[in-house]
């Protein structure tokens, strides 16, 4: 895979000029050469030493959330789990909108997830890679026709530095949002997911993954079960397209690679837990042989042992 360096600030600005906003007051920010100045509150934002737009909050910001409580929520979505959402394991769509043949799949994505990528409606359609790290997804997003915007709280290879809890963009700006392994790093996922939805256009798609039984890593705050992420997304007002365990990433593999045997090559780490994984599968096979609901049991096993989950939703 070609490792393209992030564009310099003058290159991304023309594309973004209309949608950049002050993260503190949502005011329009104007490019004054050395700084971006908010026309609302007067805050000045700069360029990082790595040439990134630094639109992180400079002061504390008060955000208010209205949270609805519905005691019957559990009973309504149990039905949906069986009937609609859960694709076990998360599998490729029959009619993907974008053909990725011949393109290398970035390390944090798999072909099933790529099959849910939307195709850009027109040239210059903006997409946001939320928590983009070193912008590994740039190539596949550009292949789908999008103008790529990478945002991260601190990674030095991200195009824009910003806080997912106070996004520096106008409402209804993006046609597509990626949030790969991002939600578990939010201090307040209920606020962060509302921010993601706010900056999406109506009908825009969000594709993401979130840690479930992965061990603590890189300042992770809240790991989500499938019920957790389903509730979070529905509560924010999204329409759910799919939620399911992320590829071949069961808890034993996640634990082994990430914390039990760190620095060991991944293959070797996998081999060390393979016997236990085999016995676990065998035990459940024996169990399902005497039960009538083999498919339901296998779905439950996959969800209950997932290292992480994939979700696809629309605004
Ligand atoms: Zn401002």
PDB file of N, CA and C in Angstrom, residues 133-223:
ATOM      1  N   UNK A 133      -6.101   8.372  12.789  1.00  0.00           N
ATOM      2  CA  UNK A 133      -4.716   7.921  12.976  1.00  0.00           C
ATOM      3  C   UNK A 133      -3.858   8.389  11.820  1.00  0.00           C
ATOM      4  N   UNK A 134      -3.105   7.466  11.251  1.00  0.00           N
ATOM      5  CA  UNK A 134      -2.203   7.872  10.161  1.00  0.00           C
ATOM      6  C   UNK A 134      -2.868   7.819   8.779  1.00  0.00           C
ATOM      7  N   UNK A 135      -4.157   7.933   8.747  1.00  0.00           N
ATOM      8  CA  UNK A 135      -4.921   8.048   7.488  1.00  0.00           C
ATOM      9  C   UNK A 135      -4.768   6.818   6.589  1.00  0.00           C
ATOM     10  N   UNK A 136      -4.834   5.638   7.208  1.00  0.00           N
ATOM     11  CA  UNK A 136      -4.693   4.393   6.445  1.00  0.00           C
ATOM     12  C   UNK A 136      -5.851   4.155   5.483  1.00  0.00           C
ATOM     13  N   UNK A 137      -6.999   4.815   5.726  1.00  0.00           N
ATOM     14  CA  UNK A 137      -8.185   4.544   4.894  1.00  0.00           C
ATOM     15  C   UNK A 137      -8.338   5.517   3.745  1.00  0.00           C
ATOM     16  N   UNK A 138      -7.375   6.415   3.603  1.00  0.00           N
ATOM     17  CA  UNK A 138      -7.488   7.448   2.566  1.00  0.00           C
ATOM     18  C   UNK A 138      -7.696   6.830   1.176  1.00  0.00           C
ATOM     19  N   UNK A 139      -6.888   5.823   0.839  1.00  0.00           N
ATOM     20  CA  UNK A 139      -6.926   5.290  -0.528  1.00  0.00           C
ATOM     21  C   UNK A 139      -8.291   4.682  -0.877  1.00  0.00           C
ATOM     22  N   UNK A 140      -8.843   3.872   0.026  1.00  0.00           N
ATOM     23  CA  UNK A 140     -10.135   3.239  -0.303  1.00  0.00           C
ATOM     24  C   UNK A 140     -11.265   4.277  -0.352  1.00  0.00           C
ATOM     25  N   UNK A 141     -11.176   5.299   0.464  1.00  0.00           N
ATOM     26  CA  UNK A 141     -12.213   6.341   0.445  1.00  0.00           C
ATOM     27  C   UNK A 141     -12.135   7.150  -0.847  1.00  0.00           C
ATOM     28  N   UNK A 142     -10.927   7.466  -1.280  1.00  0.00           N
ATOM     29  CA  UNK A 142     -10.774   8.207  -2.537  1.00  0.00           C
ATOM     30  C   UNK A 142     -11.194   7.329  -3.719  1.00  0.00           C
ATOM     31  N   UNK A 143     -10.947   6.033  -3.600  1.00  0.00           N
ATOM     32  CA  UNK A 143     -11.381   5.106  -4.652  1.00  0.00           C
ATOM     33  C   UNK A 143     -12.908   5.122  -4.793  1.00  0.00           C
ATOM     34  N   UNK A 144     -13.598   5.321  -3.674  1.00  0.00           N
ATOM     35  CA  UNK A 144     -15.068   5.382  -3.711  1.00  0.00           C
ATOM     36  C   UNK A 144     -15.554   6.747  -4.198  1.00  0.00           C
ATOM     37  N   UNK A 145     -14.611   7.645  -4.493  1.00  0.00           N
ATOM     38  CA  UNK A 145     -14.965   8.926  -5.100  1.00  0.00           C
ATOM     39  C   UNK A 145     -15.035  10.104  -4.142  1.00  0.00           C
ATOM     40  N   UNK A 146     -14.660   9.876  -2.877  1.00  0.00           N
ATOM     41  CA  UNK A 146     -14.805  10.934  -1.876  1.00  0.00           C
ATOM     42  C   UNK A 146     -13.558  11.803  -1.759  1.00  0.00           C
ATOM     43  N   UNK A 147     -13.756  13.062  -1.396  1.00  0.00           N
ATOM     44  CA  UNK A 147     -12.659  13.910  -0.939  1.00  0.00           C
ATOM     45  C   UNK A 147     -12.462  13.576   0.538  1.00  0.00           C
ATOM     46  N   UNK A 148     -11.266  13.152   0.868  1.00  0.00           N
ATOM     47  CA  UNK A 148     -10.972  12.584   2.184  1.00  0.00           C
ATOM     48  C   UNK A 148     -10.609  13.657   3.197  1.00  0.00           C
ATOM     49  N   UNK A 149     -11.243  13.600   4.366  1.00  0.00           N
ATOM     50  CA  UNK A 149     -10.900  14.499   5.467  1.00  0.00           C
ATOM     51  C   UNK A 149     -10.598  13.641   6.692  1.00  0.00           C
ATOM     52  N   UNK A 150      -9.339  13.641   7.122  1.00  0.00           N
ATOM     53  CA  UNK A 150      -8.943  12.848   8.286  1.00  0.00           C
ATOM     54  C   UNK A 150      -8.836  13.730   9.512  1.00  0.00           C
ATOM     55  N   UNK A 151      -9.456  13.289  10.617  1.00  0.00           N
ATOM     56  CA  UNK A 151      -9.398  14.047  11.869  1.00  0.00           C
ATOM     57  C   UNK A 151      -9.001  13.125  13.009  1.00  0.00           C
ATOM     58  N   UNK A 152      -8.124  13.607  13.847  1.00  0.00           N
ATOM     59  CA  UNK A 152      -7.699  12.817  15.000  1.00  0.00           C
ATOM     60  C   UNK A 152      -7.389  13.773  16.148  1.00  0.00           C
ATOM     61  N   UNK A 153      -7.466  13.269  17.371  1.00  0.00           N
ATOM     62  CA  UNK A 153      -7.230  14.150  18.522  1.00  0.00           C
ATOM     63  C   UNK A 153      -5.749  14.476  18.671  1.00  0.00           C
ATOM     64  N   UNK A 154      -4.868  13.542  18.260  1.00  0.00           N
ATOM     65  CA  UNK A 154      -3.452  13.847  18.472  1.00  0.00           C
ATOM     66  C   UNK A 154      -2.491  13.233  17.462  1.00  0.00           C
ATOM     67  N   UNK A 155      -2.936  12.372  16.555  1.00  0.00           N
ATOM     68  CA  UNK A 155      -1.959  11.698  15.699  1.00  0.00           C
ATOM     69  C   UNK A 155      -1.255  12.688  14.770  1.00  0.00           C
ATOM     70  N   UNK A 156       0.073  12.566  14.678  1.00  0.00           N
ATOM     71  CA  UNK A 156       0.820  13.592  13.932  1.00  0.00           C
ATOM     72  C   UNK A 156       0.702  13.431  12.419  1.00  0.00           C
ATOM     73  N   UNK A 157       0.061  12.347  11.956  1.00  0.00           N
ATOM     74  CA  UNK A 157      -0.123  12.208  10.517  1.00  0.00           C
ATOM     75  C   UNK A 157      -1.557  12.507  10.062  1.00  0.00           C
ATOM     76  N   UNK A 158      -2.397  12.925  10.992  1.00  0.00           N
ATOM     77  CA  UNK A 158      -3.775  13.278  10.614  1.00  0.00           C
ATOM     78  C   UNK A 158      -3.793  14.655   9.959  1.00  0.00           C
ATOM     79  N   UNK A 159      -4.674  14.855   8.989  1.00  0.00           N
ATOM     80  CA  UNK A 159      -4.762  16.154   8.314  1.00  0.00           C
ATOM     81  C   UNK A 159      -5.249  17.253   9.245  1.00  0.00           C
ATOM     82  N   UNK A 160      -6.237  16.900  10.083  1.00  0.00           N
ATOM     83  CA  UNK A 160      -6.821  17.887  11.004  1.00  0.00           C
ATOM     84  C   UNK A 160      -6.758  17.345  12.426  1.00  0.00           C
ATOM     85  N   UNK A 161      -6.342  18.182  13.348  1.00  0.00           N
ATOM     86  CA  UNK A 161      -6.432  17.830  14.759  1.00  0.00           C
ATOM     87  C   UNK A 161      -7.736  18.393  15.294  1.00  0.00           C
ATOM     88  N   UNK A 162      -8.548  17.519  15.875  1.00  0.00           N
ATOM     89  CA  UNK A 162      -9.835  17.969  16.395  1.00  0.00           C
ATOM     90  C   UNK A 162     -10.367  16.965  17.406  1.00  0.00           C
ATOM     91  N   UNK A 163     -11.363  17.388  18.149  1.00  0.00           N
ATOM     92  CA  UNK A 163     -11.947  16.576  19.219  1.00  0.00           C
ATOM     93  C   UNK A 163     -13.306  16.061  18.745  1.00  0.00           C
ATOM     94  N   UNK A 164     -13.502  14.748  18.802  1.00  0.00           N
ATOM     95  CA  UNK A 164     -14.768  14.166  18.345  1.00  0.00           C
ATOM     96  C   UNK A 164     -15.954  14.685  19.158  1.00  0.00           C
ATOM     97  N   UNK A 165     -15.691  15.211  20.365  1.00  0.00           N
ATOM     98  CA  UNK A 165     -16.775  15.735  21.191  1.00  0.00           C
ATOM     99  C   UNK A 165     -17.155  17.167  20.820  1.00  0.00           C
ATOM    100  N   UNK A 166     -16.353  17.784  19.958  1.00  0.00           N
ATOM    101  CA  UNK A 166     -16.616  19.171  19.524  1.00  0.00           C
ATOM    102  C   UNK A 166     -16.042  19.314  18.119  1.00  0.00           C
ATOM    103  N   UNK A 167     -16.727  18.725  17.151  1.00  0.00           N
ATOM    104  CA  UNK A 167     -16.179  18.675  15.792  1.00  0.00           C
ATOM    105  C   UNK A 167     -16.162  20.072  15.156  1.00  0.00           C
ATOM    106  N   UNK A 168     -15.073  20.386  14.458  1.00  0.00           N
ATOM    107  CA  UNK A 168     -14.931  21.738  13.884  1.00  0.00           C
ATOM    108  C   UNK A 168     -15.570  21.859  12.504  1.00  0.00           C
ATOM    109  N   UNK A 169     -16.791  21.333  12.369  1.00  0.00           N
ATOM    110  CA  UNK A 169     -17.463  21.338  11.069  1.00  0.00           C
ATOM    111  C   UNK A 169     -18.912  21.803  11.213  1.00  0.00           C
ATOM    112  N   UNK A 170     -19.436  22.333  10.117  1.00  0.00           N
ATOM    113  CA  UNK A 170     -20.832  22.756  10.090  1.00  0.00           C
ATOM    114  C   UNK A 170     -21.762  21.534  10.093  1.00  0.00           C
ATOM    115  N   UNK A 171     -23.014  21.742  10.465  1.00  0.00           N
ATOM    116  CA  UNK A 171     -24.040  20.697  10.364  1.00  0.00           C
ATOM    117  C   UNK A 171     -24.135  20.226   8.908  1.00  0.00           C
ATOM    118  N   UNK A 172     -24.526  18.972   8.716  1.00  0.00           N
ATOM    119  CA  UNK A 172     -24.853  18.446   7.374  1.00  0.00           C
ATOM    120  C   UNK A 172     -23.730  18.642   6.348  1.00  0.00           C
ATOM    121  N   UNK A 173     -22.501  18.300   6.729  1.00  0.00           N
ATOM    122  CA  UNK A 173     -21.352  18.536   5.840  1.00  0.00           C
ATOM    123  C   UNK A 173     -20.907  17.298   5.064  1.00  0.00           C
ATOM    124  N   UNK A 174     -21.037  16.120   5.656  1.00  0.00           N
ATOM    125  CA  UNK A 174     -20.375  14.942   5.079  1.00  0.00           C
ATOM    126  C   UNK A 174     -21.375  13.928   4.518  1.00  0.00           C
ATOM    127  N   UNK A 175     -20.952  13.282   3.414  1.00  0.00           N
ATOM    128  CA  UNK A 175     -21.767  12.240   2.794  1.00  0.00           C
ATOM    129  C   UNK A 175     -21.448  10.851   3.340  1.00  0.00           C
ATOM    130  N   UNK A 176     -20.336  10.746   4.051  1.00  0.00           N
ATOM    131  CA  UNK A 176     -19.906   9.441   4.548  1.00  0.00           C
ATOM    132  C   UNK A 176     -18.968   9.685   5.726  1.00  0.00           C
ATOM    133  N   UNK A 177     -19.110   8.868   6.767  1.00  0.00           N
ATOM    134  CA  UNK A 177     -18.199   8.962   7.911  1.00  0.00           C
ATOM    135  C   UNK A 177     -17.697   7.569   8.261  1.00  0.00           C
ATOM    136  N   UNK A 178     -16.395   7.480   8.461  1.00  0.00           N
ATOM    137  CA  UNK A 178     -15.788   6.254   8.978  1.00  0.00           C
ATOM    138  C   UNK A 178     -15.393   6.511  10.427  1.00  0.00           C
ATOM    139  N   UNK A 179     -15.617   5.522  11.287  1.00  0.00           N
ATOM    140  CA  UNK A 179     -15.168   5.642  12.684  1.00  0.00           C
ATOM    141  C   UNK A 179     -14.628   4.266  13.087  1.00  0.00           C
ATOM    142  N   UNK A 180     -13.422   3.979  12.596  1.00  0.00           N
ATOM    143  CA  UNK A 180     -12.840   2.652  12.808  1.00  0.00           C
ATOM    144  C   UNK A 180     -12.063   2.638  14.120  1.00  0.00           C
ATOM    145  N   UNK A 181     -12.526   1.804  15.053  1.00  0.00           N
ATOM    146  CA  UNK A 181     -11.891   1.683  16.376  1.00  0.00           C
ATOM    147  C   UNK A 181     -11.793   3.053  17.052  1.00  0.00           C
ATOM    148  N   UNK A 182     -12.853   3.818  16.962  1.00  0.00           N
ATOM    149  CA  UNK A 182     -12.855   5.178  17.512  1.00  0.00           C
ATOM    150  C   UNK A 182     -13.738   5.295  18.763  1.00  0.00           C
ATOM    151  N   UNK A 183     -14.933   4.700  18.722  1.00  0.00           N
ATOM    152  CA  UNK A 183     -15.905   4.921  19.807  1.00  0.00           C
ATOM    153  C   UNK A 183     -15.350   4.601  21.194  1.00  0.00           C
ATOM    154  N   UNK A 184     -14.545   3.540  21.293  1.00  0.00           N
ATOM    155  CA  UNK A 184     -14.060   3.153  22.630  1.00  0.00           C
ATOM    156  C   UNK A 184     -13.070   4.170  23.200  1.00  0.00           C
ATOM    157  N   UNK A 185     -12.607   5.077  22.346  1.00  0.00           N
ATOM    158  CA  UNK A 185     -11.648   6.084  22.820  1.00  0.00           C
ATOM    159  C   UNK A 185     -12.311   7.415  23.167  1.00  0.00           C
ATOM    160  N   UNK A 186     -13.633   7.464  23.059  1.00  0.00           N
ATOM    161  CA  UNK A 186     -14.335   8.697  23.405  1.00  0.00           C
ATOM    162  C   UNK A 186     -14.638   8.729  24.894  1.00  0.00           C
ATOM    163  N   UNK A 187     -14.381   9.867  25.501  1.00  0.00           N
ATOM    164  CA  UNK A 187     -14.674  10.007  26.929  1.00  0.00           C
ATOM    165  C   UNK A 187     -16.181  10.018  27.152  1.00  0.00           C
ATOM    166  N   UNK A 188     -16.900  10.516  26.170  1.00  0.00           N
ATOM    167  CA  UNK A 188     -18.358  10.540  26.274  1.00  0.00           C
ATOM    168  C   UNK A 188     -18.961  10.098  24.938  1.00  0.00           C
ATOM    169  N   UNK A 189     -19.155   8.781  24.755  1.00  0.00           N
ATOM    170  CA  UNK A 189     -19.652   8.309  23.455  1.00  0.00           C
ATOM    171  C   UNK A 189     -21.026   8.863  23.087  1.00  0.00           C
ATOM    172  N   UNK A 190     -21.879   9.173  24.078  1.00  0.00           N
ATOM    173  CA  UNK A 190     -23.208   9.716  23.755  1.00  0.00           C
ATOM    174  C   UNK A 190     -23.093  11.106  23.121  1.00  0.00           C
ATOM    175  N   UNK A 191     -22.121  11.874  23.580  1.00  0.00           N
ATOM    176  CA  UNK A 191     -21.887  13.186  22.980  1.00  0.00           C
ATOM    177  C   UNK A 191     -21.192  13.039  21.619  1.00  0.00           C
ATOM    178  N   UNK A 192     -20.162  12.180  21.582  1.00  0.00           N
ATOM    179  CA  UNK A 192     -19.387  12.017  20.347  1.00  0.00           C
ATOM    180  C   UNK A 192     -20.232  11.505  19.190  1.00  0.00           C
ATOM    181  N   UNK A 193     -21.123  10.560  19.463  1.00  0.00           N
ATOM    182  CA  UNK A 193     -21.913   9.987  18.370  1.00  0.00           C
ATOM    183  C   UNK A 193     -22.939  11.013  17.870  1.00  0.00           C
ATOM    184  N   UNK A 194     -23.426  11.878  18.755  1.00  0.00           N
ATOM    185  CA  UNK A 194     -24.331  12.952  18.311  1.00  0.00           C
ATOM    186  C   UNK A 194     -23.589  13.964  17.445  1.00  0.00           C
ATOM    187  N   UNK A 195     -22.340  14.230  17.790  1.00  0.00           N
ATOM    188  CA  UNK A 195     -21.534  15.139  16.978  1.00  0.00           C
ATOM    189  C   UNK A 195     -21.325  14.554  15.581  1.00  0.00           C
ATOM    190  N   UNK A 196     -21.022  13.246  15.527  1.00  0.00           N
ATOM    191  CA  UNK A 196     -20.828  12.601  14.222  1.00  0.00           C
ATOM    192  C   UNK A 196     -22.093  12.742  13.382  1.00  0.00           C
ATOM    193  N   UNK A 197     -23.250  12.519  14.012  1.00  0.00           N
ATOM    194  CA  UNK A 197     -24.515  12.606  13.274  1.00  0.00           C
ATOM    195  C   UNK A 197     -24.808  14.047  12.847  1.00  0.00           C
ATOM    196  N   UNK A 198     -24.472  14.978  13.692  1.00  0.00           N
ATOM    197  CA  UNK A 198     -24.724  16.387  13.384  1.00  0.00           C
ATOM    198  C   UNK A 198     -24.027  16.812  12.087  1.00  0.00           C
ATOM    199  N   UNK A 199     -22.779  16.357  11.891  1.00  0.00           N
ATOM    200  CA  UNK A 199     -22.013  16.814  10.729  1.00  0.00           C
ATOM    201  C   UNK A 199     -22.314  15.993   9.470  1.00  0.00           C
ATOM    202  N   UNK A 200     -23.177  14.968   9.604  1.00  0.00           N
ATOM    203  CA  UNK A 200     -23.545  14.154   8.433  1.00  0.00           C
ATOM    204  C   UNK A 200     -24.759  14.753   7.725  1.00  0.00           C
ATOM    205  N   UNK A 201     -24.760  14.611   6.387  1.00  0.00           N
ATOM    206  CA  UNK A 201     -25.939  15.021   5.626  1.00  0.00           C
ATOM    207  C   UNK A 201     -27.067  14.012   5.858  1.00  0.00           C
ATOM    208  N   UNK A 202     -28.318  14.425   5.699  1.00  0.00           N
ATOM    209  CA  UNK A 202     -29.415  13.453   5.799  1.00  0.00           C
ATOM    210  C   UNK A 202     -29.185  12.323   4.792  1.00  0.00           C
ATOM    211  N   UNK A 203     -29.333  11.099   5.224  1.00  0.00           N
ATOM    212  CA  UNK A 203     -29.122   9.951   4.342  1.00  0.00           C
ATOM    213  C   UNK A 203     -27.681   9.484   4.268  1.00  0.00           C
ATOM    214  N   UNK A 204     -26.746  10.257   4.837  1.00  0.00           N
ATOM    215  CA  UNK A 204     -25.330   9.861   4.808  1.00  0.00           C
ATOM    216  C   UNK A 204     -25.115   8.616   5.666  1.00  0.00           C
ATOM    217  N   UNK A 205     -24.072   7.889   5.339  1.00  0.00           N
ATOM    218  CA  UNK A 205     -23.801   6.618   6.018  1.00  0.00           C
ATOM    219  C   UNK A 205     -22.611   6.737   6.962  1.00  0.00           C
ATOM    220  N   UNK A 206     -22.699   6.022   8.068  1.00  0.00           N
ATOM    221  CA  UNK A 206     -21.582   5.919   9.018  1.00  0.00           C
ATOM    222  C   UNK A 206     -21.223   4.456   9.149  1.00  0.00           C
ATOM    223  N   UNK A 207     -19.946   4.135   8.944  1.00  0.00           N
ATOM    224  CA  UNK A 207     -19.475   2.768   9.124  1.00  0.00           C
ATOM    225  C   UNK A 207     -18.392   2.797  10.191  1.00  0.00           C
ATOM    226  N   UNK A 208     -18.527   1.949  11.187  1.00  0.00           N
ATOM    227  CA  UNK A 208     -17.538   1.988  12.260  1.00  0.00           C
ATOM    228  C   UNK A 208     -17.321   0.643  12.910  1.00  0.00           C
ATOM    229  N   UNK A 209     -16.291   0.602  13.734  1.00  0.00           N
ATOM    230  CA  UNK A 209     -16.064  -0.570  14.580  1.00  0.00           C
ATOM    231  C   UNK A 209     -15.829  -0.073  15.996  1.00  0.00           C
ATOM    232  N   UNK A 210     -16.130  -0.946  16.950  1.00  0.00           N
ATOM    233  CA  UNK A 210     -15.909  -0.570  18.350  1.00  0.00           C
ATOM    234  C   UNK A 210     -15.445  -1.803  19.125  1.00  0.00           C
ATOM    235  N   UNK A 211     -14.526  -1.578  20.061  1.00  0.00           N
ATOM    236  CA  UNK A 211     -14.022  -2.672  20.880  1.00  0.00           C
ATOM    237  C   UNK A 211     -15.126  -3.218  21.768  1.00  0.00           C
ATOM    238  N   UNK A 212     -15.170  -4.539  21.905  1.00  0.00           N
ATOM    239  CA  UNK A 212     -16.030  -5.153  22.915  1.00  0.00           C
ATOM    240  C   UNK A 212     -15.123  -5.870  23.927  1.00  0.00           C
ATOM    241  N   UNK A 213     -14.634  -7.084  23.621  1.00  0.00           N
ATOM    242  CA  UNK A 213     -13.791  -7.808  24.575  1.00  0.00           C
ATOM    243  C   UNK A 213     -12.293  -7.634  24.329  1.00  0.00           C
ATOM    244  N   UNK A 214     -11.949  -6.741  23.417  1.00  0.00           N
ATOM    245  CA  UNK A 214     -10.532  -6.378  23.312  1.00  0.00           C
ATOM    246  C   UNK A 214     -10.083  -5.847  24.669  1.00  0.00           C
ATOM    247  N   UNK A 215      -8.802  -6.092  25.035  1.00  0.00           N
ATOM    248  CA  UNK A 215      -8.336  -5.533  26.313  1.00  0.00           C
ATOM    249  C   UNK A 215      -8.183  -4.012  26.226  1.00  0.00           C
ATOM    250  N   UNK A 216      -8.007  -3.406  27.366  1.00  0.00           N
ATOM    251  CA  UNK A 216      -7.717  -1.964  27.407  1.00  0.00           C
ATOM    252  C   UNK A 216      -6.542  -1.658  26.477  1.00  0.00           C
ATOM    253  N   UNK A 217      -6.652  -0.582  25.709  1.00  0.00           N
ATOM    254  CA  UNK A 217      -5.562  -0.186  24.817  1.00  0.00           C
ATOM    255  C   UNK A 217      -5.655   1.304  24.521  1.00  0.00           C
ATOM    256  N   UNK A 218      -4.535   1.954  24.332  1.00  0.00           N
ATOM    257  CA  UNK A 218      -4.456   3.355  23.887  1.00  0.00           C
ATOM    258  C   UNK A 218      -5.541   4.243  24.487  1.00  0.00           C
ATOM    259  N   UNK A 219      -5.626   4.324  25.774  1.00  0.00           N
ATOM    260  CA  UNK A 219      -6.621   5.197  26.390  1.00  0.00           C
ATOM    261  C   UNK A 219      -8.046   4.852  25.970  1.00  0.00           C
ATOM    262  N   UNK A 220      -8.402   3.582  25.994  1.00  0.00           N
ATOM    263  CA  UNK A 220      -9.797   3.252  25.694  1.00  0.00           C
ATOM    264  C   UNK A 220     -10.632   3.465  26.958  1.00  0.00           C
ATOM    265  N   UNK A 221     -11.819   4.049  26.780  1.00  0.00           N
ATOM    266  CA  UNK A 221     -12.683   4.378  27.925  1.00  0.00           C
ATOM    267  C   UNK A 221     -13.840   3.384  28.066  1.00  0.00           C
ATOM    268  N   UNK A 222     -14.702   3.317  27.024  1.00  0.00           N
ATOM    269  CA  UNK A 222     -15.905   2.499  27.116  1.00  0.00           C
ATOM    270  C   UNK A 222     -15.925   1.487  25.977  1.00  0.00           C
ATOM    271  N   UNK A 223     -15.814   0.198  26.302  1.00  0.00           N
ATOM    272  CA  UNK A 223     -15.967  -0.862  25.301  1.00  0.00           C
ATOM    273  C   UNK A 223     -17.450  -1.224  25.242  1.00  0.00           C
TER     274      UNK A 223
END
